[in-house]
PDB file of C-alpha atoms and ligand atoms in Angstrom:
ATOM      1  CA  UNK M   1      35.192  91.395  92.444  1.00 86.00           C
ATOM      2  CA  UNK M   2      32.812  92.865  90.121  1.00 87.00           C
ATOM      3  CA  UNK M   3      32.729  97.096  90.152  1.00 91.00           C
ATOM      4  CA  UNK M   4      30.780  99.875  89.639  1.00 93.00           C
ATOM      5  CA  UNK M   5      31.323 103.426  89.167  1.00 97.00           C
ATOM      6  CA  UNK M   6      28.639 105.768  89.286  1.00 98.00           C
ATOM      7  CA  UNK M   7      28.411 107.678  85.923  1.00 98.00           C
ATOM      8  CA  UNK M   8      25.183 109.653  86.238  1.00 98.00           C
ATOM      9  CA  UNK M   9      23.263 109.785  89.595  1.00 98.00           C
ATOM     10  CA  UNK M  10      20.008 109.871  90.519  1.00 98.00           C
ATOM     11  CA  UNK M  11      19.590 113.149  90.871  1.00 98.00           C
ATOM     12  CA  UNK M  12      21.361 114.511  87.321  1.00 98.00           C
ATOM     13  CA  UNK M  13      18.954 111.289  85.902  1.00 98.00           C
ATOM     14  CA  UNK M  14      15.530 112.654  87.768  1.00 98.00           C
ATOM     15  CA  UNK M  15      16.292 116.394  86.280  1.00 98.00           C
ATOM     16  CA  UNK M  16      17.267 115.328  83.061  1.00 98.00           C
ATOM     17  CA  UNK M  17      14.128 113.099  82.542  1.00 98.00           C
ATOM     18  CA  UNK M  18      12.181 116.149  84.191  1.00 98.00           C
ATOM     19  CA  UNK M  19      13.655 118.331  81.598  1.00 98.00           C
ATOM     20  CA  UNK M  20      12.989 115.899  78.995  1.00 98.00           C
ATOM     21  CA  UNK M  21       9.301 115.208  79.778  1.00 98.00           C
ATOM     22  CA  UNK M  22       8.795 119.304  79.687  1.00 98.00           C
ATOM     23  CA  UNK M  23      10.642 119.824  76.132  1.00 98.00           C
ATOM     24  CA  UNK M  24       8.233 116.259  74.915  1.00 98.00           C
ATOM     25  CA  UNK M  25       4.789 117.680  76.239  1.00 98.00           C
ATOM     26  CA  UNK M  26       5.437 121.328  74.686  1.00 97.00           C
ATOM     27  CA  UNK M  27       6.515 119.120  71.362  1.00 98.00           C
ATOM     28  CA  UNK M  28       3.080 117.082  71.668  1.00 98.00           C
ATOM     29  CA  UNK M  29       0.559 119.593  73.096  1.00 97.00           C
ATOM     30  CA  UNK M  30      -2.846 118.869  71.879  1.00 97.00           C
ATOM     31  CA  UNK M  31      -1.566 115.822  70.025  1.00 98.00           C
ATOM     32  CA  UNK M  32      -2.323 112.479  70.314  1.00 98.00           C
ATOM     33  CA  UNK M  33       0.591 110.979  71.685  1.00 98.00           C
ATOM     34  CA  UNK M  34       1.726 107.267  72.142  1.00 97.00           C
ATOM     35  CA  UNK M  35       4.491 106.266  73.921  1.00 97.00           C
ATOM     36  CA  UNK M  36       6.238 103.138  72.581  1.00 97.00           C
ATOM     37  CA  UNK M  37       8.736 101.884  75.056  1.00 97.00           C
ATOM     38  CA  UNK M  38      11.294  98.769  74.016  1.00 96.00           C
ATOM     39  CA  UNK M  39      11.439  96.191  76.947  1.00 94.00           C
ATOM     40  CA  UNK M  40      12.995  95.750  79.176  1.00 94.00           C
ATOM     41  CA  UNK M  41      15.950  98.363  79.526  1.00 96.00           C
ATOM     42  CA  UNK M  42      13.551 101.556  79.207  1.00 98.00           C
ATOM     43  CA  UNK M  43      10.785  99.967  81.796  1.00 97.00           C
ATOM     44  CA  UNK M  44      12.118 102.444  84.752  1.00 98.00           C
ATOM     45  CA  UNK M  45      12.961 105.328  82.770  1.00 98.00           C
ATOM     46  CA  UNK M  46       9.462 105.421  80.863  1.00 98.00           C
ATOM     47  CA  UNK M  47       7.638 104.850  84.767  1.00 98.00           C
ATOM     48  CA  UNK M  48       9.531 108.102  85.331  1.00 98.00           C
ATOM     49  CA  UNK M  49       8.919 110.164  81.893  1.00 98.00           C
ATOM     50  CA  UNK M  50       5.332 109.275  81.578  1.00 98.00           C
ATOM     51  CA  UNK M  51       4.666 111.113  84.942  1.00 98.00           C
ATOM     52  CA  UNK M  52       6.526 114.118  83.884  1.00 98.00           C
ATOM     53  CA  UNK M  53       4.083 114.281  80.491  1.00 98.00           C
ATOM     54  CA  UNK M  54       1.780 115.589  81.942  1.00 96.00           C
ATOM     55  CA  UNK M  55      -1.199 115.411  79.290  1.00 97.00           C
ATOM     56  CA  UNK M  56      -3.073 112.816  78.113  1.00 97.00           C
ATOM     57  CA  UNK M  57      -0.953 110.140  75.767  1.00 97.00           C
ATOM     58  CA  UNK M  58      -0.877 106.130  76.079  1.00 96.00           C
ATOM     59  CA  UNK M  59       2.084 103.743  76.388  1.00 96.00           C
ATOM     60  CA  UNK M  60       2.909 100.774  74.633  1.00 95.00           C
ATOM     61  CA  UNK M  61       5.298  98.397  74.866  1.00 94.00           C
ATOM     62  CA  UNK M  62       7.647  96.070  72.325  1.00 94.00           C
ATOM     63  CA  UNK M  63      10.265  93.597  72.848  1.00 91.00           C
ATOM     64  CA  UNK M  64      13.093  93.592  71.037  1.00 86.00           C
ATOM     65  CA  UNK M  65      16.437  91.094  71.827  1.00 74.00           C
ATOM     66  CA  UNK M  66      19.609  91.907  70.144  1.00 64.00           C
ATOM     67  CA  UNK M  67      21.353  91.524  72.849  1.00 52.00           C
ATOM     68  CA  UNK M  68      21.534  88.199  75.238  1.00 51.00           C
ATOM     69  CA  UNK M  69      23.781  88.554  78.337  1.00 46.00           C
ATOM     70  CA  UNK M  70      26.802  88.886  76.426  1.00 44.00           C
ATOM     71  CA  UNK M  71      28.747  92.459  77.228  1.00 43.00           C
ATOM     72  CA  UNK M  72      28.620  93.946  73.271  1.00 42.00           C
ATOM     73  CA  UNK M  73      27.792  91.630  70.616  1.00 44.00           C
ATOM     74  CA  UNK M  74      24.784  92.373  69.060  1.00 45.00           C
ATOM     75  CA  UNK M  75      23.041  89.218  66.981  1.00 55.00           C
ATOM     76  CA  UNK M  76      19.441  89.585  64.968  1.00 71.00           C
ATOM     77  CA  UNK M  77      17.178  91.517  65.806  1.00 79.00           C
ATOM     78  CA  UNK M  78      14.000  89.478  67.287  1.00 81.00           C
ATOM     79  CA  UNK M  79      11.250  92.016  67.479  1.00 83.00           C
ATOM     80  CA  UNK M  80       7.943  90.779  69.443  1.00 82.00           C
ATOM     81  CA  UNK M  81       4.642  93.238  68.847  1.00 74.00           C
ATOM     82  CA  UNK M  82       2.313  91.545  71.018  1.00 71.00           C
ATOM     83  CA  UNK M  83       1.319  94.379  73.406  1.00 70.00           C
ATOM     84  CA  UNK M  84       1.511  96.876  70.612  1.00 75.00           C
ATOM     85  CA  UNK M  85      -1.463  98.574  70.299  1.00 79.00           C
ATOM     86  CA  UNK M  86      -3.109 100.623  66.973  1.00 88.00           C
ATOM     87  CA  UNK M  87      -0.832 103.560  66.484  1.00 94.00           C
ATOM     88  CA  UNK M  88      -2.308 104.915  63.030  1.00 95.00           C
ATOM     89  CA  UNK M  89      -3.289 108.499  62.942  1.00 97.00           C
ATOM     90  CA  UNK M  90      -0.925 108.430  66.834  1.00 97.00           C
ATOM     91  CA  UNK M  91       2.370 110.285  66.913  1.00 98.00           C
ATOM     92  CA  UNK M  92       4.482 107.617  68.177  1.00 98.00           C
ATOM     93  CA  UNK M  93       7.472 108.499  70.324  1.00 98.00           C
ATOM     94  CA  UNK M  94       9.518 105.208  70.859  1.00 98.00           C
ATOM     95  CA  UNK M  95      11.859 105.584  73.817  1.00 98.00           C
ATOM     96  CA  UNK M  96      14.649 103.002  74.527  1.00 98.00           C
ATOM     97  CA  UNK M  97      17.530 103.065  77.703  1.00 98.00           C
ATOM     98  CA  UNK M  98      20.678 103.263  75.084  1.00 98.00           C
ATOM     99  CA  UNK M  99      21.460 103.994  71.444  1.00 97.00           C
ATOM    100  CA  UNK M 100      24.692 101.662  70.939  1.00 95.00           C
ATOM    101  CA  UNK M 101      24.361 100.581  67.989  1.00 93.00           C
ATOM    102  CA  UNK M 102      21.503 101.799  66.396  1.00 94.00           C
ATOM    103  CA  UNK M 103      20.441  98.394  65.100  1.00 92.00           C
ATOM    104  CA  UNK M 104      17.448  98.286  67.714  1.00 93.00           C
ATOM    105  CA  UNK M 105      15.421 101.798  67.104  1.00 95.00           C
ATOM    106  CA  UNK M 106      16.140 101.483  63.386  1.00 94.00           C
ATOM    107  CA  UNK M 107      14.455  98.345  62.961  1.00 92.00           C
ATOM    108  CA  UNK M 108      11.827  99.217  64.854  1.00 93.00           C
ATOM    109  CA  UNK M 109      11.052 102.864  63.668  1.00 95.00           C
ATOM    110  CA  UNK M 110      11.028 101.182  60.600  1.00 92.00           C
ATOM    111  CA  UNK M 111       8.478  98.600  61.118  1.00 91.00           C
ATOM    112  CA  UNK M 112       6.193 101.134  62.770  1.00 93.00           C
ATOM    113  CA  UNK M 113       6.284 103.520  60.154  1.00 94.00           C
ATOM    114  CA  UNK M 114       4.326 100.575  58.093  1.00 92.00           C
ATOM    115  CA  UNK M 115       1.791 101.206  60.420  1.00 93.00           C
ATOM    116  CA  UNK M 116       0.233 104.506  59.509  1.00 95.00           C
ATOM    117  CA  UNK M 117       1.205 106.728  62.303  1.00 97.00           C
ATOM    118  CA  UNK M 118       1.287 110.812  61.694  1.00 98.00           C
ATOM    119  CA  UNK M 119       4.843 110.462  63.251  1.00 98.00           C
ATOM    120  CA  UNK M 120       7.600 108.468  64.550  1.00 98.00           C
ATOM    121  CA  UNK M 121      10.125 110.100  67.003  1.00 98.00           C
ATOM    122  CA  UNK M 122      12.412 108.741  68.736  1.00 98.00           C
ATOM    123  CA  UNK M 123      13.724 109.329  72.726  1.00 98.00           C
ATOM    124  CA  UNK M 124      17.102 107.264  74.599  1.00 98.00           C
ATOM    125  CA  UNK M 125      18.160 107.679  78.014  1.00 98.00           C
ATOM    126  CA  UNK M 126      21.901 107.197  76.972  1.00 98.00           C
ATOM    127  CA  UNK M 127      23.947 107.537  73.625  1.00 98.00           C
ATOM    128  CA  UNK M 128      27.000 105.566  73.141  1.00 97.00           C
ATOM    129  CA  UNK M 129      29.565 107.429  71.418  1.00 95.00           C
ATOM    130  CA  UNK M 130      31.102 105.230  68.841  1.00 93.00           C
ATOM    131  CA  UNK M 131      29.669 102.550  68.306  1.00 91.00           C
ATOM    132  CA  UNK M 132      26.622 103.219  65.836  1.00 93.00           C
ATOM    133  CA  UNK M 133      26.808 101.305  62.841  1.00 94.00           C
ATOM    134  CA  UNK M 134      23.624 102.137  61.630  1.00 94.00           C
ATOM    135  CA  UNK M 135      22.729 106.145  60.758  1.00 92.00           C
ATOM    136  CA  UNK M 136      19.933 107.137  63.074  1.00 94.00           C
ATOM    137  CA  UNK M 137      19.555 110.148  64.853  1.00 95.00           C
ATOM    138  CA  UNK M 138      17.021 110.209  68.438  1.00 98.00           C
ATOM    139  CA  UNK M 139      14.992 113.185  68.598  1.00 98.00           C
ATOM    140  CA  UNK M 140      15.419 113.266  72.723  1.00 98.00           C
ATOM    141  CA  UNK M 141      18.861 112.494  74.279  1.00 98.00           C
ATOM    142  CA  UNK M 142      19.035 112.177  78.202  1.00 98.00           C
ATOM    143  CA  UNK M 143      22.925 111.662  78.357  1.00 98.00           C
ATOM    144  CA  UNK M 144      25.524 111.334  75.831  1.00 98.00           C
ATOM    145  CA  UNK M 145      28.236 108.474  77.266  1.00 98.00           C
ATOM    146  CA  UNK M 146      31.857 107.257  76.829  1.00 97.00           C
ATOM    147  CA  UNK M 147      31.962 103.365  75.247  1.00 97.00           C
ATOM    148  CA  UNK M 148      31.966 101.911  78.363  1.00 96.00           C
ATOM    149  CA  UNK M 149      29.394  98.698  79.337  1.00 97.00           C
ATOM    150  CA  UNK M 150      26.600 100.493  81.506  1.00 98.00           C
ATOM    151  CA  UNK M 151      23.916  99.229  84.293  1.00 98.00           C
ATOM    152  CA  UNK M 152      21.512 100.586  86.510  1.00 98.00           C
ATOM    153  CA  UNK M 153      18.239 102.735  86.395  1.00 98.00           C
ATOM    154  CA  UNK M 154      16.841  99.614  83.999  1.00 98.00           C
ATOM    155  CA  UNK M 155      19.850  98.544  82.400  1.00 98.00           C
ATOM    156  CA  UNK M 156      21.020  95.369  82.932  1.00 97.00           C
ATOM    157  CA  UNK M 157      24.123  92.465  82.814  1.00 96.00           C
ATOM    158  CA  UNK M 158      22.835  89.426  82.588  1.00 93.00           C
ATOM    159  CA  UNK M 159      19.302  90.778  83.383  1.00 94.00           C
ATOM    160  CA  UNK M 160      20.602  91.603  86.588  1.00 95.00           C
ATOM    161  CA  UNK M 161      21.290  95.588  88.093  1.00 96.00           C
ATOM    162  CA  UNK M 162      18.191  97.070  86.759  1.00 98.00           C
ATOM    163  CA  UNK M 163      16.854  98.555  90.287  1.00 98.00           C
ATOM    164  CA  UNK M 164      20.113 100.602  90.511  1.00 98.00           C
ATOM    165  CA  UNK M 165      18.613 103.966  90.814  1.00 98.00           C
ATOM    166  CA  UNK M 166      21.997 105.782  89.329  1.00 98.00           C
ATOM    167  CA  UNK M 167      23.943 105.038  85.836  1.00 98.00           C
ATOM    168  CA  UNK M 168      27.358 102.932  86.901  1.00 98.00           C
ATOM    169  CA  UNK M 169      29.824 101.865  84.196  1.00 98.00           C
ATOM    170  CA  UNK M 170      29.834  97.879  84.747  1.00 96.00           C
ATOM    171  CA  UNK M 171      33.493  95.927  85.116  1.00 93.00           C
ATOM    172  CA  UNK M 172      33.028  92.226  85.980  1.00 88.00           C
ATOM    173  CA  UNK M 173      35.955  91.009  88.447  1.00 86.00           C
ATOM    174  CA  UNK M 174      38.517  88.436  87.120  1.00 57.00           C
ATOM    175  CA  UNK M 175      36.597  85.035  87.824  1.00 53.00           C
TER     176      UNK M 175
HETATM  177  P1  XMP I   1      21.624  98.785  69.605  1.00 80.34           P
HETATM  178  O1  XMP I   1      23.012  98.257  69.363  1.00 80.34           O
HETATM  179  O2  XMP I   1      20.599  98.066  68.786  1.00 80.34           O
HETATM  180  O3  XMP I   1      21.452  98.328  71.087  1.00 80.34           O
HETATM  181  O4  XMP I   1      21.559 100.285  69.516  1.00 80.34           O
HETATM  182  C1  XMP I   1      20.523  98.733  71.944  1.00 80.34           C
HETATM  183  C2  XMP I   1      20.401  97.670  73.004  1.00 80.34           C
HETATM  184  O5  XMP I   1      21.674  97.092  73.364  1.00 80.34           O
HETATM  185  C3  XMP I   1      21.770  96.879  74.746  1.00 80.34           C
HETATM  186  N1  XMP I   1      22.948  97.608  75.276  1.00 80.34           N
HETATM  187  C4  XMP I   1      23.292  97.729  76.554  1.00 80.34           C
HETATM  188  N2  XMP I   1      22.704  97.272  77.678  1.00 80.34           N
HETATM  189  N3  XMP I   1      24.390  98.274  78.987  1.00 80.34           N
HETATM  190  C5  XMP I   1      23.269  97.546  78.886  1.00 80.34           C
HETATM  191  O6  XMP I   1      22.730  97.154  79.902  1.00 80.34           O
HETATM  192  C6  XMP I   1      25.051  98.776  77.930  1.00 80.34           C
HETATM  193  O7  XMP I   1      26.077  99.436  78.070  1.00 80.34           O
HETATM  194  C7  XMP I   1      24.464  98.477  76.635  1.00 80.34           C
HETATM  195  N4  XMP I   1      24.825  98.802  75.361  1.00 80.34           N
HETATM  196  C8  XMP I   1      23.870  98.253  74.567  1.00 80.34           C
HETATM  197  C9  XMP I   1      20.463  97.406  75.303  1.00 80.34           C
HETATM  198  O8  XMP I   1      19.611  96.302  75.482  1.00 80.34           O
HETATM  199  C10 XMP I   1      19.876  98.308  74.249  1.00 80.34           C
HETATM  200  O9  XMP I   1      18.466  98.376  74.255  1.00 80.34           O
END
């Protein structure tokens, strides 16, 4: 049988993003402000942080898919800008669910420096400890985390687990 163990609950996740959203909007004040969220892993947690920014700032979204069902391998990175909208003269603040890697929010800080923003910060719900291969540091951490496969509160296996409202560390059963 597959199992999960709660890592993070619901209540240490809705304080933390709290806390974050307060320590973002007294970064931002006054500033024009886009949120650029990576689909689909940061979907719930950007629902929840937009709310607690509480000044005016847009959201946009990208799609990026390094990672296909598989528990940890990481392939190219297919990056899809279609609902990106203009962010020159914006401070972009690109938020994803997890920092494993690094691969993901490199690439993509990179390509949206090309597009003439003032800045480009960076925010992650979670950061795996030892596994980045790539140096990048997020501005905004919600939760530094043990190397262990995670789901819940939009993270997924197999697309599946996202509406878990808590973080659980994710062990398939022996099928
Ligand atoms: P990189 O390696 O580019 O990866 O930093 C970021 C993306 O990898 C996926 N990922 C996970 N997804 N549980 C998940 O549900 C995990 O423990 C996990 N580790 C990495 C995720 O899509 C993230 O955006």
């Amino acid at each position: 049988m597959d199992s999960f163990e709660v890592l993070i609950s619901e209540q240490e996740i809705e304080r933390r993003v709290r806390a974050l959203g307060q320590e973002i909007m007294a970064d931002y004040a006054g500033k024009p402000l886009t949120i650029v969220a990576v689909l689909t892993g940061s979907l719930v947690m950007l629902a929840d942080l937009m709310r607690q920014v509480a000044m005016p700032h847009r959201v946009a979204l990208v799609q990026a898919s390094s990672y296909r069902g598989a528990r940890t391998t990481a392939g190219d990175l297919a990056v899809s800008e279609a609902f990106l909208v203009d962010v020159a003269g914006r401070h972009v603040l690109l938020l994803d669910d997890i920092l494993d890697t690094g691969r993901t929010l490199s690439e993509i800080a990179r390509r949206l420096e090309s597009r003439q923003p003032l800045s480009v910060r960076s925010a992650v719900l979670l950061r795996k400890i030892g596994r980045q291969v790539v140096p990048f540091e997020p501005d905004y951490i919600g939760f530094t985390i043990p190397d262990e496969f995670v789901v819940g509160y939009g993270l997924d296996f197999d697309d599946d687990y996202r509406h878990l409202p808590y973080i659980a560390v994710y062990r398939p059963g022996a099928s």
